[in-house]
Amino acid sequence: MIKVSDRVSAISPSMTLAISAKANELKAAGERVINFGVGEPDFNTPEHICNAAKKAIDEGRTKYVAAAGLPALKKAIAAKLKRDNGLDYDPSQIVVSNGAKHSIFNAVFATVNDGDEVIIPAPYWLTYPEVVKSCGGVPVYVYADAKDGYKVTAEKIEAAVTPRTKMLILNTPCNPTGAVYGRDELAAIAAVCERHNILVLSDEIYEKLIYGGLKHYSIASLSPAMKELAIVINGVSKSYAMTGWRLGYLACPPQIAKAIASFQSHSTSNVNTITQYAALAALEGDEQPMRNMVAAFENRRNAAAKILDGMKDSGLTYVMPDGAFYIMLGFGKLYGKCYGGEKITGSMQVADLLLTEKKVALTPGICFGDDSGVRISYALSESDLKEGLERIADFAAQLK
Ligand SMILES: Cc1ncc(COP(=O)(O)O)c(C=O)c1O
């Protein structure tokens, strides 16, 4: 039998697959499963964006275009980066790819050599370590505490730096914790990266999903030296409810953008041309539908927090998320207790029992490098949110 390459065999299989397969089985059997596992907005793509795609088809804009992106779209992205983030990039420093995930892969592939270390704050988005490993890099985890709002400090990052450190992956707002880094926190982290000449892959895909009047800062905007070390990742998936369209982008120093553009020209070529016209309409068009969506997420976050605050006696803990649409629910205080005679020791077991016993699907924290809790997504209706949290509280109350 032919063996797969060492490169791909280093990649871990998705730990969430078994849970989603089981959730689907239960649904097919007629059970009402509350699904807290979703990683995408439950809103439709705004109409003006869909219309731009239909128009592109009707006008025959269905051919190959430049591998790194339509010139008009790259110009619109440069204008967005200036307008929203105070960043000056020439369109030649921007590469449009098939989703932010693809941009992240390209960025790591283009900069990380075998054995290079990449610092990843935990809890982390589960794709980062797998991308780093598949490019020959070595993930180095720095753990954030719930008591610090799930944010790592500059000191913690500096303590993990070695002569082999090549990159730091920063994600604000963060999946899975909803943590949002403030300007001063980012400035302190930027100082560490500048001191040690470390690249920062700054994943800002949840930039627009931010609450309580907080402001998003791109670390690249904090100093010219930091901008030289930054690869800014963003896209339309989460902000404009366009997850299925597949469009993300990155902005970075010219030599890196050039390398990524030529690599992409030999791998995927351009992103679907029709999608690029849709993204252009998203970036240049009416932002009211997005604002409505953000307001709905903020209401749900507040509703979830209110319900959780009313369950203080359950032993469940949480940190109020400032962005994205996730909450890490801490089960740590309940470990060691038993459910029907079975001792609870970890997040995989909690997720499994919640699904089997309470028909609630969610993601175990271990997938994000934090076994002390589970992640719920509030990209679902307020009534499902309420019912789901009540089922979880019910489960917690049955632990003896
Ligand atoms: C932190 C983070 N970055 C990137 C992505 C990928 O986004 P896209 O759908 O544009 O590839 C996700 C999607 O879940 C995410 O949570």
Tab-separated table of C-alpha atoms and ligand atoms in Angstrom:
chain	number	residue	atom	x	y	z
A	1	MET	CA	0.000	0.000	0.000
A	2	ILE	CA	1.313	3.479	-0.898
A	3	LYS	CA	1.938	5.576	2.198
A	4	VAL	CA	0.907	9.224	2.384
A	5	SER	CA	3.664	11.818	2.687
A	6	ASP	CA	5.229	12.675	6.053
A	7	ARG	CA	3.922	16.201	5.549
A	8	VAL	CA	0.251	15.230	5.504
A	9	SER	CA	0.547	12.436	8.025
A	10	ALA	CA	1.560	15.076	10.608
A	11	ILE	CA	-1.912	16.611	10.357
A	12	SER	CA	-4.366	15.602	13.101
A	13	PRO	CA	-7.813	14.394	12.071
A	14	SER	CA	-10.693	16.674	13.019
A	15	MET	CA	-11.857	15.856	16.532
A	16	THR	CA	-15.234	17.429	15.888
A	17	LEU	CA	-16.203	15.068	13.084
A	18	ALA	CA	-17.419	12.295	15.374
A	19	ILE	CA	-19.623	14.736	17.279
A	20	SER	CA	-21.166	16.284	14.171
A	21	ALA	CA	-21.731	12.827	12.642
A	22	LYS	CA	-23.546	11.752	15.811
A	23	ALA	CA	-25.569	15.001	15.894
A	24	ASN	CA	-26.675	14.384	12.303
A	25	GLU	CA	-27.634	10.808	13.146
A	26	LEU	CA	-29.794	12.005	16.050
A	27	LYS	CA	-31.436	14.645	13.850
A	28	ALA	CA	-32.133	12.068	11.164
A	29	ALA	CA	-33.788	9.942	13.856
A	30	GLY	CA	-36.173	12.835	14.565
A	31	GLU	CA	-34.524	14.256	17.716
A	32	ARG	CA	-34.563	18.029	18.246
A	33	VAL	CA	-30.848	18.718	18.537
A	34	ILE	CA	-29.767	22.220	19.544
A	35	ASN	CA	-26.656	22.895	17.550
A	36	PHE	CA	-24.127	25.141	19.288
A	37	GLY	CA	-21.379	23.896	16.987
A	38	VAL	CA	-21.851	26.218	14.032
A	39	GLY	CA	-18.976	28.435	12.932
A	40	GLU	CA	-20.851	30.684	10.543
A	41	PRO	CA	-23.459	33.447	10.687
A	42	ASP	CA	-27.035	32.125	10.467
A	43	PHE	CA	-27.943	35.073	8.212
A	44	ASN	CA	-28.268	35.123	4.455
A	45	THR	CA	-25.788	37.000	2.298
A	46	PRO	CA	-27.235	40.525	1.800
A	47	GLU	CA	-29.286	40.926	-1.354
A	48	HIS	CA	-27.129	43.583	-3.044
A	49	ILE	CA	-24.146	41.227	-2.827
A	50	CYS	CA	-26.092	38.344	-4.397
A	51	ASN	CA	-27.326	40.707	-7.116
A	52	ALA	CA	-23.760	41.740	-7.973
A	53	ALA	CA	-22.893	38.068	-8.503
A	54	LYS	CA	-25.959	37.525	-10.725
A	55	LYS	CA	-25.010	40.608	-12.738
A	56	ALA	CA	-21.447	39.319	-13.168
A	57	ILE	CA	-22.827	36.088	-14.633
A	58	ASP	CA	-25.269	37.926	-16.907
A	59	GLU	CA	-22.474	40.141	-18.190
A	60	GLY	CA	-20.265	37.146	-18.930
A	61	ARG	CA	-17.642	37.946	-16.277
A	62	THR	CA	-16.935	34.257	-15.898
A	63	LYS	CA	-13.381	33.904	-17.196
A	64	TYR	CA	-9.935	33.583	-15.618
A	65	VAL	CA	-8.635	36.767	-14.031
A	66	ALA	CA	-5.290	37.670	-12.420
A	67	ALA	CA	-4.287	34.894	-9.993
A	68	ALA	CA	-3.841	37.291	-7.036
A	69	GLY	CA	-7.237	38.920	-7.556
A	70	LEU	CA	-9.242	41.296	-9.715
A	71	PRO	CA	-7.459	44.675	-9.832
A	72	ALA	CA	-10.711	46.470	-8.893
A	73	LEU	CA	-11.193	44.197	-5.872
A	74	LYS	CA	-7.597	44.628	-4.686
A	75	LYS	CA	-8.090	48.379	-4.950
A	76	ALA	CA	-11.277	48.127	-2.872
A	77	ILE	CA	-9.451	46.011	-0.270
A	78	ALA	CA	-6.617	48.586	-0.110
A	79	ALA	CA	-9.256	51.301	0.420
A	80	LYS	CA	-10.917	49.201	3.167
A	81	LEU	CA	-7.617	48.662	4.954
A	82	LYS	CA	-6.980	52.406	4.870
A	83	ARG	CA	-10.518	53.353	5.932
A	84	ASP	CA	-11.063	50.796	8.703
A	85	ASN	CA	-7.559	50.025	9.898
A	86	GLY	CA	-5.435	53.050	9.033
A	87	LEU	CA	-3.180	50.841	6.902
A	88	ASP	CA	-1.523	51.939	3.662
A	89	TYR	CA	-1.016	49.028	1.296
A	90	ASP	CA	-0.458	49.148	-2.426
A	91	PRO	CA	-2.805	46.730	-4.250
A	92	SER	CA	0.306	44.756	-5.292
A	93	GLN	CA	0.749	43.867	-1.592
A	94	ILE	CA	-2.657	42.197	-1.477
A	95	VAL	CA	-3.465	38.615	-2.477
A	96	VAL	CA	-7.063	37.390	-2.746
A	97	SER	CA	-7.536	33.686	-1.945
A	98	ASN	CA	-10.245	31.061	-1.416
A	99	GLY	CA	-11.203	32.136	2.105
A	100	ALA	CA	-9.167	33.423	5.032
A	101	LYS	CA	-8.157	29.829	5.735
A	102	HIS	CA	-6.468	29.642	2.357
A	103	SER	CA	-4.781	33.013	2.967
A	104	ILE	CA	-3.449	31.675	6.279
A	105	PHE	CA	-2.110	28.554	4.607
A	106	ASN	CA	-0.421	30.626	1.884
A	107	ALA	CA	1.113	32.991	4.449
A	108	VAL	CA	2.594	30.179	6.540
A	109	PHE	CA	3.721	28.182	3.493
A	110	ALA	CA	5.494	31.247	2.097
A	111	THR	CA	7.394	32.151	5.266
A	112	VAL	CA	7.913	29.157	7.577
A	113	ASN	CA	10.829	26.777	6.988
A	114	ASP	CA	11.254	23.260	8.384
A	115	GLY	CA	11.842	23.455	12.128
A	116	ASP	CA	10.794	27.089	12.484
A	117	GLU	CA	8.757	27.729	15.601
A	118	VAL	CA	5.386	29.449	15.449
A	119	ILE	CA	3.897	30.807	18.665
A	120	ILE	CA	0.171	30.153	18.944
A	121	PRO	CA	-1.776	31.599	21.884
A	122	ALA	CA	-4.226	29.032	23.295
A	123	PRO	CA	-7.189	28.605	23.226
A	124	TYR	CA	-6.629	28.813	19.469
A	125	TRP	CA	-8.587	28.282	16.269
A	126	LEU	CA	-7.978	24.603	15.580
A	127	THR	CA	-6.652	25.083	12.051
A	128	TYR	CA	-3.527	27.043	13.042
A	129	PRO	CA	-1.455	24.155	14.445
A	130	GLU	CA	-2.355	21.904	11.518
A	131	VAL	CA	-1.332	24.517	8.948
A	132	VAL	CA	1.948	25.140	10.781
A	133	LYS	CA	2.714	21.399	10.990
A	134	SER	CA	1.832	20.778	7.361
A	135	CYS	CA	4.351	23.472	6.365
A	136	GLY	CA	7.130	21.867	8.456
A	137	GLY	CA	6.846	24.355	11.321
A	138	VAL	CA	6.637	23.585	15.032
A	139	PRO	CA	3.668	25.004	16.996
A	140	VAL	CA	4.619	26.487	20.366
A	141	TYR	CA	1.613	27.136	22.597
A	142	VAL	CA	1.287	29.994	25.028
A	143	TYR	CA	-1.701	29.512	27.312
A	144	ALA	CA	-4.093	32.334	28.141
A	145	ASP	CA	-6.001	32.191	31.424
A	146	ALA	CA	-9.727	32.769	31.719
A	147	LYS	CA	-8.931	35.226	34.553
A	148	ASP	CA	-6.951	37.325	32.018
A	149	GLY	CA	-9.966	37.400	29.712
A	150	TYR	CA	-8.325	34.625	27.649
A	151	LYS	CA	-5.652	37.036	26.429
A	152	VAL	CA	-1.931	36.318	26.452
A	153	THR	CA	0.390	39.028	27.662
A	154	ALA	CA	3.494	40.297	25.894
A	155	GLU	CA	5.564	38.822	28.759
A	156	LYS	CA	4.137	35.345	28.198
A	157	ILE	CA	4.895	35.590	24.490
A	158	GLU	CA	8.430	36.814	25.093
A	159	ALA	CA	9.066	33.910	27.474
A	160	ALA	CA	8.271	31.491	24.617
A	161	VAL	CA	10.652	33.128	22.123
A	162	THR	CA	13.705	31.096	21.088
A	163	PRO	CA	16.272	31.613	18.302
A	164	ARG	CA	13.995	29.444	16.111
A	165	THR	CA	10.863	31.586	16.542
A	166	LYS	CA	9.675	32.782	13.159
A	167	MET	CA	6.078	33.791	13.646
A	168	LEU	CA	3.331	34.623	16.112
A	169	ILE	CA	-0.277	33.928	15.178
A	170	LEU	CA	-2.612	36.491	16.669
A	171	ASN	CA	-6.377	36.296	16.370
A	172	THR	CA	-8.487	39.247	17.494
A	173	PRO	CA	-11.463	39.003	17.934
A	174	CYS	CA	-10.687	35.415	18.867
A	175	ASN	CA	-12.293	32.139	17.941
A	176	PRO	CA	-13.043	30.330	20.343
A	177	THR	CA	-12.988	32.816	23.261
A	178	GLY	CA	-14.355	36.061	21.790
A	179	ALA	CA	-11.401	37.905	23.359
A	180	VAL	CA	-10.558	41.266	21.797
A	181	TYR	CA	-7.097	42.745	22.327
A	182	GLY	CA	-6.901	46.436	23.191
A	183	ARG	CA	-4.486	48.899	21.625
A	184	ASP	CA	-2.055	48.883	24.557
A	185	GLU	CA	-2.007	45.095	24.765
A	186	LEU	CA	-1.219	44.910	21.055
A	187	ALA	CA	1.452	47.599	21.348
A	188	ALA	CA	3.220	45.568	24.043
A	189	ILE	CA	3.064	42.434	21.860
A	190	ALA	CA	4.286	44.427	18.849
A	191	ALA	CA	7.296	45.605	20.864
A	192	VAL	CA	8.248	41.956	21.580
A	193	CYS	CA	7.917	41.021	17.902
A	194	GLU	CA	9.972	44.004	16.780
A	195	ARG	CA	12.661	43.247	19.371
A	196	HIS	CA	13.023	39.649	18.193
A	197	ASN	CA	12.193	40.160	14.502
A	198	ILE	CA	9.149	37.889	14.595
A	199	LEU	CA	6.503	37.888	11.886
A	200	VAL	CA	2.917	38.329	13.053
A	201	LEU	CA	0.142	36.597	11.207
A	202	SER	CA	-2.779	38.763	12.310
A	203	ASP	CA	-6.077	36.971	11.704
A	204	GLU	CA	-8.744	39.694	11.740
A	205	ILE	CA	-11.589	37.733	10.140
A	206	TYR	CA	-13.985	38.619	13.014
A	207	GLU	CA	-13.052	42.311	12.923
A	208	LYS	CA	-16.606	43.547	12.373
A	209	LEU	CA	-18.189	41.277	14.992
A	210	ILE	CA	-17.273	43.332	18.020
A	211	TYR	CA	-19.562	44.551	20.811
A	212	GLY	CA	-20.003	46.967	23.670
A	213	GLY	CA	-18.649	49.883	21.649
A	214	LEU	CA	-15.143	48.384	21.565
A	215	LYS	CA	-12.828	49.152	18.662
A	216	HIS	CA	-10.805	46.695	16.634
A	217	TYR	CA	-7.112	47.454	16.133
A	218	SER	CA	-4.850	45.839	13.605
A	219	ILE	CA	-1.429	45.245	15.130
A	220	ALA	CA	0.058	46.213	11.742
A	221	SER	CA	-1.185	49.769	12.235
A	222	LEU	CA	0.768	50.350	15.430
A	223	SER	CA	4.157	51.235	13.929
A	224	PRO	CA	5.940	51.176	10.551
A	225	ALA	CA	8.322	48.523	11.938
A	226	MET	CA	5.384	46.312	12.954
A	227	LYS	CA	3.778	46.710	9.534
A	228	GLU	CA	6.986	45.355	7.960
A	229	LEU	CA	6.593	42.243	10.106
A	230	ALA	CA	2.846	41.766	9.683
A	231	ILE	CA	0.708	39.625	7.431
A	232	VAL	CA	-2.849	40.877	7.851
A	233	ILE	CA	-5.540	38.286	7.164
A	234	ASN	CA	-9.155	39.186	6.565
A	235	GLY	CA	-12.065	38.266	4.311
A	236	VAL	CA	-15.762	38.519	3.688
A	237	SER	CA	-16.927	35.202	5.199
A	238	LYS	CA	-17.978	36.308	8.671
A	239	SER	CA	-18.595	40.068	8.227
A	240	TYR	CA	-20.936	39.742	5.269
A	241	ALA	CA	-22.360	36.259	5.940
A	242	MET	CA	-20.506	34.905	2.894
A	243	THR	CA	-18.917	31.714	4.243
A	244	GLY	CA	-19.857	29.597	1.237
A	245	TRP	CA	-18.614	32.056	-1.360
A	246	ARG	CA	-14.977	31.471	-0.373
A	247	LEU	CA	-13.042	34.701	-0.404
A	248	GLY	CA	-10.338	35.877	1.939
A	249	TYR	CA	-7.318	38.095	1.486
A	250	LEU	CA	-4.012	39.044	2.990
A	251	ALA	CA	-1.887	42.189	2.948
A	252	CYS	CA	1.826	42.072	3.674
A	253	PRO	CA	5.308	43.300	2.671
A	254	PRO	CA	5.877	43.233	-1.121
A	255	GLN	CA	8.355	40.346	-1.273
A	256	ILE	CA	6.001	38.033	0.633
A	257	ALA	CA	2.950	39.071	-1.419
A	258	LYS	CA	4.906	38.450	-4.615
A	259	ALA	CA	5.947	34.958	-3.497
A	260	ILE	CA	2.387	34.087	-2.448
A	261	ALA	CA	0.931	35.406	-5.704
A	262	SER	CA	3.264	33.260	-7.790
A	263	PHE	CA	2.675	30.178	-5.631
A	264	GLN	CA	-1.086	30.708	-5.922
A	265	SER	CA	-0.779	31.106	-9.693
A	266	HIS	CA	0.477	27.494	-9.764
A	267	SER	CA	-1.910	26.066	-7.180
A	268	THR	CA	-5.468	27.422	-7.235
A	269	SER	CA	-5.198	30.372	-9.676
A	270	ASN	CA	-7.791	33.080	-9.113
A	271	VAL	CA	-10.699	32.863	-6.700
A	272	ASN	CA	-14.008	32.235	-8.492
A	273	THR	CA	-14.468	35.383	-10.595
A	274	ILE	CA	-18.164	35.737	-9.737
A	275	THR	CA	-17.370	35.615	-6.027
A	276	GLN	CA	-14.832	38.389	-6.531
A	277	TYR	CA	-17.528	40.655	-8.002
A	278	ALA	CA	-19.768	39.804	-5.065
A	279	ALA	CA	-16.971	40.688	-2.617
A	280	LEU	CA	-16.444	43.978	-4.430
A	281	ALA	CA	-20.106	44.817	-3.844
A	282	ALA	CA	-19.731	43.789	-0.186
A	283	LEU	CA	-16.753	46.065	0.400
A	284	GLU	CA	-18.105	49.035	-1.527
A	285	GLY	CA	-21.835	48.663	-0.849
A	286	ASP	CA	-24.370	49.359	1.875
A	287	GLU	CA	-23.129	48.180	5.282
A	288	GLN	CA	-26.552	48.377	6.973
A	289	PRO	CA	-27.304	44.634	6.598
A	290	MET	CA	-23.979	43.911	8.296
A	291	ARG	CA	-24.763	46.353	11.095
A	292	ASN	CA	-28.132	44.646	11.620
A	293	MET	CA	-26.414	41.276	11.868
A	294	VAL	CA	-23.847	42.581	14.358
A	295	ALA	CA	-26.653	44.083	16.469
A	296	ALA	CA	-28.441	40.712	16.469
A	297	PHE	CA	-25.254	38.930	17.596
A	298	GLU	CA	-24.732	41.478	20.353
A	299	ASN	CA	-28.312	40.959	21.589
A	300	ARG	CA	-27.790	37.205	21.642
A	301	ARG	CA	-24.469	37.535	23.444
A	302	ASN	CA	-26.192	39.673	26.076
A	303	ALA	CA	-29.105	37.241	26.317
A	304	ALA	CA	-26.705	34.301	26.756
A	305	ALA	CA	-24.753	36.189	29.424
A	306	LYS	CA	-27.960	36.954	31.303
A	307	ILE	CA	-29.008	33.309	31.271
A	308	LEU	CA	-25.539	32.183	32.361
A	309	ASP	CA	-25.460	34.772	35.146
A	310	GLY	CA	-28.707	33.280	36.404
A	311	MET	CA	-27.021	29.859	36.566
A	312	LYS	CA	-24.163	30.873	38.847
A	313	ASP	CA	-24.932	27.982	41.213
A	314	SER	CA	-24.499	25.443	38.413
A	315	GLY	CA	-20.694	25.552	38.655
A	316	LEU	CA	-20.447	26.637	35.021
A	317	THR	CA	-18.161	29.598	34.373
A	318	TYR	CA	-17.663	31.931	31.434
A	319	VAL	CA	-15.873	35.105	30.429
A	320	MET	CA	-18.000	37.736	28.679
A	321	PRO	CA	-16.832	37.643	25.055
A	322	ASP	CA	-16.224	41.008	23.361
A	323	GLY	CA	-16.350	39.743	19.798
A	324	ALA	CA	-16.985	36.902	17.303
A	325	PHE	CA	-19.989	34.657	18.146
A	326	TYR	CA	-18.608	32.144	20.602
A	327	ILE	CA	-18.491	31.623	24.351
A	328	MET	CA	-16.156	29.232	26.171
A	329	LEU	CA	-18.182	27.565	28.909
A	330	GLY	CA	-15.942	26.456	31.756
A	331	PHE	CA	-16.658	23.001	33.169
A	332	GLY	CA	-13.444	22.782	35.186
A	333	LYS	CA	-15.208	23.203	38.548
A	334	LEU	CA	-17.434	20.227	37.739
A	335	TYR	CA	-14.665	17.789	36.808
A	336	GLY	CA	-14.458	14.924	39.253
A	337	LYS	CA	-18.245	14.810	39.685
A	338	CYS	CA	-20.275	11.957	38.219
A	339	TYR	CA	-23.086	11.721	35.700
A	340	GLY	CA	-25.069	8.535	36.301
A	341	GLY	CA	-22.019	6.956	37.885
A	342	GLU	CA	-19.609	8.102	35.145
A	343	LYS	CA	-16.844	10.393	36.409
A	344	ILE	CA	-16.408	13.584	34.365
A	345	THR	CA	-12.794	14.265	33.508
A	346	GLY	CA	-12.596	16.160	30.218
A	347	SER	CA	-14.283	18.248	27.536
A	348	MET	CA	-14.660	15.448	24.968
A	349	GLN	CA	-16.656	13.457	27.488
A	350	VAL	CA	-18.794	16.495	28.398
A	351	ALA	CA	-19.556	17.132	24.712
A	352	ASP	CA	-20.374	13.483	24.147
A	353	LEU	CA	-22.697	13.255	27.161
A	354	LEU	CA	-24.428	16.538	26.351
A	355	LEU	CA	-25.182	15.262	22.889
A	356	THR	CA	-26.354	11.826	23.924
A	357	GLU	CA	-28.237	12.825	27.059
A	358	LYS	CA	-29.447	16.370	26.335
A	359	LYS	CA	-29.334	16.542	22.527
A	360	VAL	CA	-27.020	19.551	22.599
A	361	ALA	CA	-24.175	19.658	20.070
A	362	LEU	CA	-21.125	21.773	20.866
A	363	THR	CA	-17.370	21.720	20.443
A	364	PRO	CA	-15.089	20.313	23.162
A	365	GLY	CA	-12.456	22.792	24.317
A	366	ILE	CA	-9.694	20.254	23.769
A	367	CYS	CA	-10.034	20.966	20.034
A	368	PHE	CA	-8.824	24.495	20.826
A	369	GLY	CA	-6.095	23.443	23.246
A	370	ASP	CA	-8.189	23.996	26.393
A	371	ASP	CA	-9.724	20.915	27.979
A	372	SER	CA	-11.368	22.850	30.814
A	373	GLY	CA	-14.507	23.773	28.890
A	374	VAL	CA	-16.581	23.626	25.739
A	375	ARG	CA	-17.275	26.193	23.034
A	376	ILE	CA	-20.771	27.262	22.176
A	377	SER	CA	-21.612	29.358	19.142
A	378	TYR	CA	-24.498	31.800	19.405
A	379	ALA	CA	-25.086	31.857	15.671
A	380	LEU	CA	-28.555	30.431	16.301
A	381	SER	CA	-31.967	31.842	17.255
A	382	GLU	CA	-32.487	33.361	20.702
A	383	SER	CA	-35.109	30.747	21.551
A	384	ASP	CA	-32.731	27.883	20.663
A	385	LEU	CA	-29.989	29.642	22.584
A	386	LYS	CA	-32.188	29.783	25.681
A	387	GLU	CA	-33.374	26.212	25.381
A	388	GLY	CA	-29.857	24.916	24.721
A	389	LEU	CA	-28.389	26.712	27.734
A	390	GLU	CA	-31.198	25.396	29.920
A	391	ARG	CA	-30.423	21.858	28.776
A	392	ILE	CA	-26.749	22.418	29.642
A	393	ALA	CA	-27.682	23.797	33.086
A	394	ASP	CA	-29.906	20.782	33.595
A	395	PHE	CA	-26.965	18.513	32.802
A	396	ALA	CA	-24.707	20.413	35.216
A	397	ALA	CA	-27.365	20.106	37.954
A	398	GLN	CA	-27.435	16.329	37.514
A	399	LEU	CA	-23.700	16.021	38.194
A	400	LYS	CA	-23.160	14.584	41.671
B	1	LIG	C1	-10.283	32.457	13.409
B	1	LIG	C2	-10.693	32.077	12.039
B	1	LIG	N1	-9.890	32.399	11.010
B	1	LIG	C3	-10.207	32.064	9.757
B	1	LIG	C4	-11.365	31.382	9.462
B	1	LIG	C5	-11.629	30.971	8.042
B	1	LIG	O1	-12.431	31.820	7.336
B	1	LIG	P1	-12.814	31.506	5.828
B	1	LIG	O2	-14.163	30.885	5.864
B	1	LIG	O3	-12.814	32.851	5.161
B	1	LIG	O4	-11.795	30.601	5.255
B	1	LIG	C6	-12.234	31.018	10.494
B	1	LIG	C7	-13.455	30.238	10.199
B	1	LIG	O5	-14.047	29.608	11.041
B	1	LIG	C8	-11.888	31.375	11.819
B	1	LIG	O6	-12.681	31.046	12.848
